XYZ file of C-alpha atoms in Angstrom:
336
model
C 0.000 0.000 0.000
C 1.440 3.394 -0.991
C -0.019 6.579 0.431
C -0.047 9.198 -2.377
C 2.482 11.996 -1.961
C 1.242 15.466 -1.021
C 1.728 18.465 -3.339
C 5.330 19.646 -3.337
C 6.349 23.050 -1.998
C 9.215 24.529 -4.039
C 12.228 25.664 -2.117
C 15.595 27.013 -3.088
C 18.567 28.079 -1.052
C 22.177 28.918 -1.576
C 24.871 28.937 1.031
C 28.451 29.790 0.360
C 31.526 28.993 2.367
C 34.775 30.422 1.043
C 37.759 28.919 2.806
C 41.248 30.333 2.610
C 44.382 28.248 2.376
C 45.581 26.895 5.713
C 47.545 23.922 4.529
C 49.949 25.062 1.817
C 52.659 22.802 3.192
C 50.535 19.802 2.265
C 50.921 20.767 -1.367
C 54.701 20.401 -1.358
C 55.826 17.471 -3.410
C 52.578 17.134 -5.409
C 53.401 16.741 -9.095
C 51.450 16.974 -12.309
C 50.952 13.957 -14.510
C 48.563 12.593 -17.084
C 45.489 10.745 -15.835
C 43.849 8.264 -18.146
C 40.786 7.980 -15.891
C 37.710 10.159 -16.243
C 37.636 13.432 -18.119
C 37.986 17.111 -17.348
C 40.751 19.225 -15.908
C 43.502 16.960 -14.674
C 46.953 17.180 -13.210
C 48.377 17.418 -16.706
C 47.042 20.952 -16.957
C 49.242 22.024 -14.065
C 46.533 23.466 -11.842
C 47.649 25.779 -9.035
C 46.498 23.644 -6.107
C 46.575 26.547 -3.647
C 43.942 28.394 -5.673
C 41.611 25.542 -6.611
C 37.934 26.461 -6.690
C 35.496 23.648 -5.915
C 31.711 23.782 -5.710
C 29.666 21.224 -3.778
C 26.052 21.150 -4.961
C 23.438 19.078 -3.123
C 19.690 18.524 -3.219
C 19.439 19.111 0.543
C 16.625 21.203 1.951
C 17.269 24.243 4.103
C 17.784 23.489 7.788
C 18.344 19.747 7.312
C 20.893 18.590 9.897
C 22.076 15.792 7.625
C 23.342 18.219 4.993
C 24.986 20.357 7.638
C 27.172 17.323 8.406
C 27.993 16.897 4.712
C 28.949 20.570 4.507
C 31.101 20.356 7.640
C 33.047 17.455 6.166
C 33.534 19.312 2.906
C 34.745 22.412 4.730
C 37.242 20.372 6.748
C 38.734 18.906 3.575
C 38.815 22.318 1.914
C 40.636 23.831 4.883
C 43.192 21.020 4.866
C 43.784 21.258 1.127
C 43.697 25.040 0.761
C 40.651 24.833 -1.517
C 38.262 27.735 -2.094
C 34.954 25.948 -1.471
C 31.451 27.016 -2.369
C 28.521 25.030 -0.976
C 25.172 25.405 -2.738
C 21.918 23.525 -2.300
C 18.477 23.371 -3.846
C 15.841 20.722 -3.175
C 14.204 21.453 -6.522
C 15.934 19.435 -9.293
C 15.665 22.277 -11.802
C 17.223 24.624 -9.270
C 20.014 22.183 -8.497
C 20.711 21.809 -12.217
C 20.981 25.595 -12.533
C 23.481 25.666 -9.680
C 25.696 23.308 -11.688
C 25.435 25.632 -14.692
C 26.333 28.574 -12.436
C 29.443 26.724 -11.264
C 30.420 26.099 -14.896
C 30.045 29.812 -15.612
C 32.255 30.548 -12.600
C 34.965 28.394 -14.204
C 35.489 26.278 -11.112
C 38.182 23.603 -10.996
C 35.884 20.829 -9.798
C 32.274 20.044 -8.941
C 30.873 17.578 -6.415
C 27.188 16.827 -6.882
C 24.385 14.622 -5.603
C 22.234 12.746 -8.111
C 18.966 12.357 -6.220
C 17.117 13.090 -9.489
C 19.573 11.709 -12.083
C 17.547 12.657 -15.154
C 17.489 16.326 -14.144
C 21.235 16.386 -13.620
C 22.287 14.590 -16.797
C 22.512 17.647 -19.060
C 24.302 20.011 -16.629
C 26.787 17.289 -15.652
C 27.500 16.677 -19.342
C 27.985 20.427 -19.808
C 30.498 20.491 -16.944
C 32.468 17.650 -18.468
C 32.386 19.341 -21.882
C 33.805 22.451 -20.218
C 36.714 20.380 -18.901
C 35.542 20.382 -15.276
C 35.929 17.108 -13.331
C 32.776 16.024 -11.516
C 32.435 13.577 -8.619
C 29.248 12.261 -7.040
C 28.206 11.706 -3.455
C 25.279 10.505 -1.355
C 22.702 9.866 -4.099
C 23.032 8.291 -7.534
C 25.034 5.134 -7.004
C 23.314 3.603 -10.052
C 23.807 6.668 -12.250
C 27.258 8.127 -11.582
C 29.177 5.933 -14.021
C 26.704 6.293 -16.878
C 26.824 10.082 -16.476
C 30.614 10.075 -16.642
C 31.473 11.144 -13.097
C 35.009 10.443 -11.942
C 34.161 8.937 -8.562
C 31.292 8.301 -6.168
C 31.169 8.398 -2.366
C 28.177 7.056 -0.484
C 26.107 4.145 0.649
C 24.477 1.450 -1.475
C 20.928 2.247 -0.413
C 19.449 -1.007 -1.711
C 21.927 -3.003 0.369
C 21.281 -0.783 3.395
C 17.522 -1.178 3.040
C 17.821 -4.942 2.771
C 19.914 -4.972 5.960
C 17.168 -3.039 7.742
C 14.592 -5.563 6.536
C 16.658 -8.366 8.036
C 17.013 -6.384 11.256
C 13.237 -5.963 11.498
C 12.773 -9.698 10.988
C 15.034 -10.307 13.971
C 12.956 -7.867 16.026
C 9.755 -9.783 15.131
C 8.168 -6.751 13.462
C 4.881 -7.470 11.636
C 3.912 -4.232 9.867
C 6.497 -1.596 8.934
C 5.708 1.918 7.741
C 8.541 3.414 5.644
C 8.312 7.212 5.643
C 9.670 8.873 2.477
C 10.262 12.572 3.053
C 11.183 13.559 -0.525
C 9.218 12.109 -3.405
C 11.163 11.034 -6.468
C 14.470 10.805 -4.608
C 16.049 7.621 -5.968
C 18.112 6.997 -2.831
C 15.114 7.178 -0.506
C 12.994 5.000 -2.766
C 15.836 2.446 -2.887
C 15.964 2.303 0.906
C 12.287 1.412 1.256
C 12.483 -0.997 -1.680
C 15.407 -2.705 0.022
C 13.440 -3.049 3.242
C 10.543 -4.616 1.346
C 12.867 -7.047 -0.416
C 13.989 -8.827 2.749
C 11.331 -8.002 5.347
C 8.909 -10.876 5.821
C 6.096 -8.775 7.279
C 3.856 -6.165 5.682
C 5.485 -3.000 4.336
C 3.922 0.296 3.380
C 5.373 3.542 2.054
C 4.100 6.828 3.452
C 5.003 9.984 1.515
C 5.360 13.242 3.433
C 6.712 16.701 2.642
C 9.960 16.739 4.591
C 10.383 20.513 4.395
C 7.225 20.986 6.487
C 7.686 19.374 9.950
C 4.116 20.102 11.030
C 2.737 18.405 7.924
C 4.983 15.389 8.527
C 3.639 15.043 12.065
C 0.029 15.453 10.941
C 0.223 12.850 8.183
C 2.176 10.323 10.239
C 0.015 10.693 13.343
C -3.134 10.253 11.267
C -1.827 7.086 9.613
C -0.819 5.553 12.950
C -4.250 6.294 14.412
C -5.872 4.783 11.353
C -3.984 1.498 11.643
C -3.028 0.357 15.151
C -1.433 -2.726 13.580
C 1.597 -0.719 12.435
C 4.325 -1.764 14.867
C 7.402 -0.139 13.300
C 8.007 3.304 11.796
C 11.122 3.438 9.627
C 12.226 6.968 8.785
C 14.893 7.932 6.278
C 16.535 10.755 8.203
C 17.505 11.363 11.812
C 15.364 14.428 12.351
C 12.319 12.589 10.993
C 12.908 9.783 13.488
C 12.789 12.297 16.331
C 9.549 13.683 14.892
C 8.194 10.138 14.549
C 8.765 9.496 18.253
C 6.400 12.376 19.011
C 3.892 11.229 16.386
C 3.791 7.756 17.910
C 3.016 9.280 21.305
C 0.370 11.612 19.871
C -1.340 8.736 18.076
C -1.313 6.503 21.122
C 0.475 3.925 18.994
C 2.617 1.060 20.240
C 4.904 1.286 17.216
C 8.676 1.389 17.632
C 10.881 3.792 15.641
C 14.028 3.065 13.661
C 15.824 5.174 11.101
C 18.487 5.752 8.537
C 21.130 8.371 9.351
C 22.457 9.789 12.577
C 22.952 13.033 14.466
C 23.529 14.092 18.061
C 19.833 14.225 18.920
C 19.317 10.769 17.482
C 22.232 9.413 19.517
C 20.475 10.630 22.658
C 17.206 9.046 21.525
C 18.920 5.694 20.983
C 20.541 5.900 24.414
C 17.146 6.652 25.961
C 15.532 3.735 24.131
C 13.155 5.955 22.136
C 14.682 4.868 18.816
C 15.721 1.252 18.305
C 18.574 1.763 15.849
C 20.026 3.972 13.145
C 21.832 3.145 9.915
C 24.841 5.451 9.670
C 26.134 6.335 6.197
C 28.600 8.919 7.562
C 27.563 12.135 5.777
C 30.555 14.068 7.159
C 32.823 11.550 5.457
C 30.917 11.864 2.184
C 31.454 15.624 2.054
C 35.078 15.304 3.116
C 35.968 12.651 0.537
C 34.167 14.421 -2.300
C 36.174 17.626 -1.897
C 39.444 15.885 -1.046
C 39.094 13.636 -4.106
C 38.916 16.624 -6.450
C 42.042 18.106 -4.843
C 43.856 14.785 -5.202
C 42.777 14.448 -8.823
C 43.878 17.955 -9.742
C 47.195 17.751 -7.889
C 48.179 14.122 -8.271
C 45.888 12.469 -10.818
C 44.324 10.150 -8.229
C 40.930 8.514 -8.825
C 39.455 6.530 -5.927
C 37.904 3.213 -6.864
C 39.694 3.369 -10.184
C 36.720 5.224 -11.598
C 34.759 1.950 -11.815
C 33.688 1.209 -8.235
C 31.998 3.437 -5.644
C 33.706 4.244 -2.360
C 31.216 3.039 0.258
C 30.731 5.034 3.460
C 28.051 2.763 4.962
C 25.909 1.102 6.148
C 26.672 0.556 9.818
C 24.070 -0.080 12.535
C 24.131 2.095 15.630
C 22.166 0.576 18.509
C 21.897 1.065 22.226
C 24.732 -1.425 22.748
C 27.315 0.433 20.624
C 26.081 4.024 20.534
C 28.641 5.150 23.122
C 31.419 4.586 20.587
C 30.130 7.378 18.309
C 28.464 9.615 20.901
C 31.419 11.977 21.388
C 31.762 12.502 17.634
C 28.031 13.190 17.303
C 28.292 15.709 20.145
C 31.066 17.453 18.228
C 28.809 17.670 15.168
C 30.762 15.310 12.916
C 28.597 12.156 13.117
């Protein structure tokens, strides 16, 4: 059973972080050489590493804690490498595509991009490559990055992660799982719920909500839980939505448990308190860090992680009440 998605509310935002060089010594010894992998500006063009301009463009909505972790990781890599970093985001695929075109016009030295809506990004990514700009992918688009000609990809195989959650729910004796999709059409989110359905032996149902409107999420989820008391597990696809789901479960008088994909400091506390059963951590900080660092390595040393044919996986890993203490201090510092 799929609950139809609500009408979408357009949103667009742009945030910029320009970081000055703090690690010029790291550049000593880097040499230029031909790279036969990928396409775009390479080490053979003798780029001035200290002045590299990189733009990270995501489909993240404004105020989403997950994307703040991605941005923090990217900024840390930029500071280490002496890269001038611009972070831009737009949850609307047309807006995200325009941000890629803007980066091309700015003549940047590299672009890192998410492919949550691969079809919308195909043309701008091709334009970047035609302009000689190397492009790497992160977070979303594990099935599309190679066909679109990206150099590298950093993220989680969402189908595998979803299947692991389905197995986990089987072990917990769950009977009816509600998978809450907070962004319709996002291939990564759809793959997560499809993965759950593939291995879970109970009943599964997708519930579509508008993730940019917390009140609407609570209203729709609470109503569905009241409508069907048989739902005994709510699976959300983002940490902040899990925290909202905890409140929805209480408001509905439901006995459902909550589990989620992704992690943040608030979610760590919820796991410790027993309000959320587990989280699947794909390490967003690491995704942002590796995406920016990979472009610096490519431009300065011709390196291509995974040989340009295999993704670099950053997850999944289960965080439960038994092991949450191991990541708690990093979550408190805002890097997990």
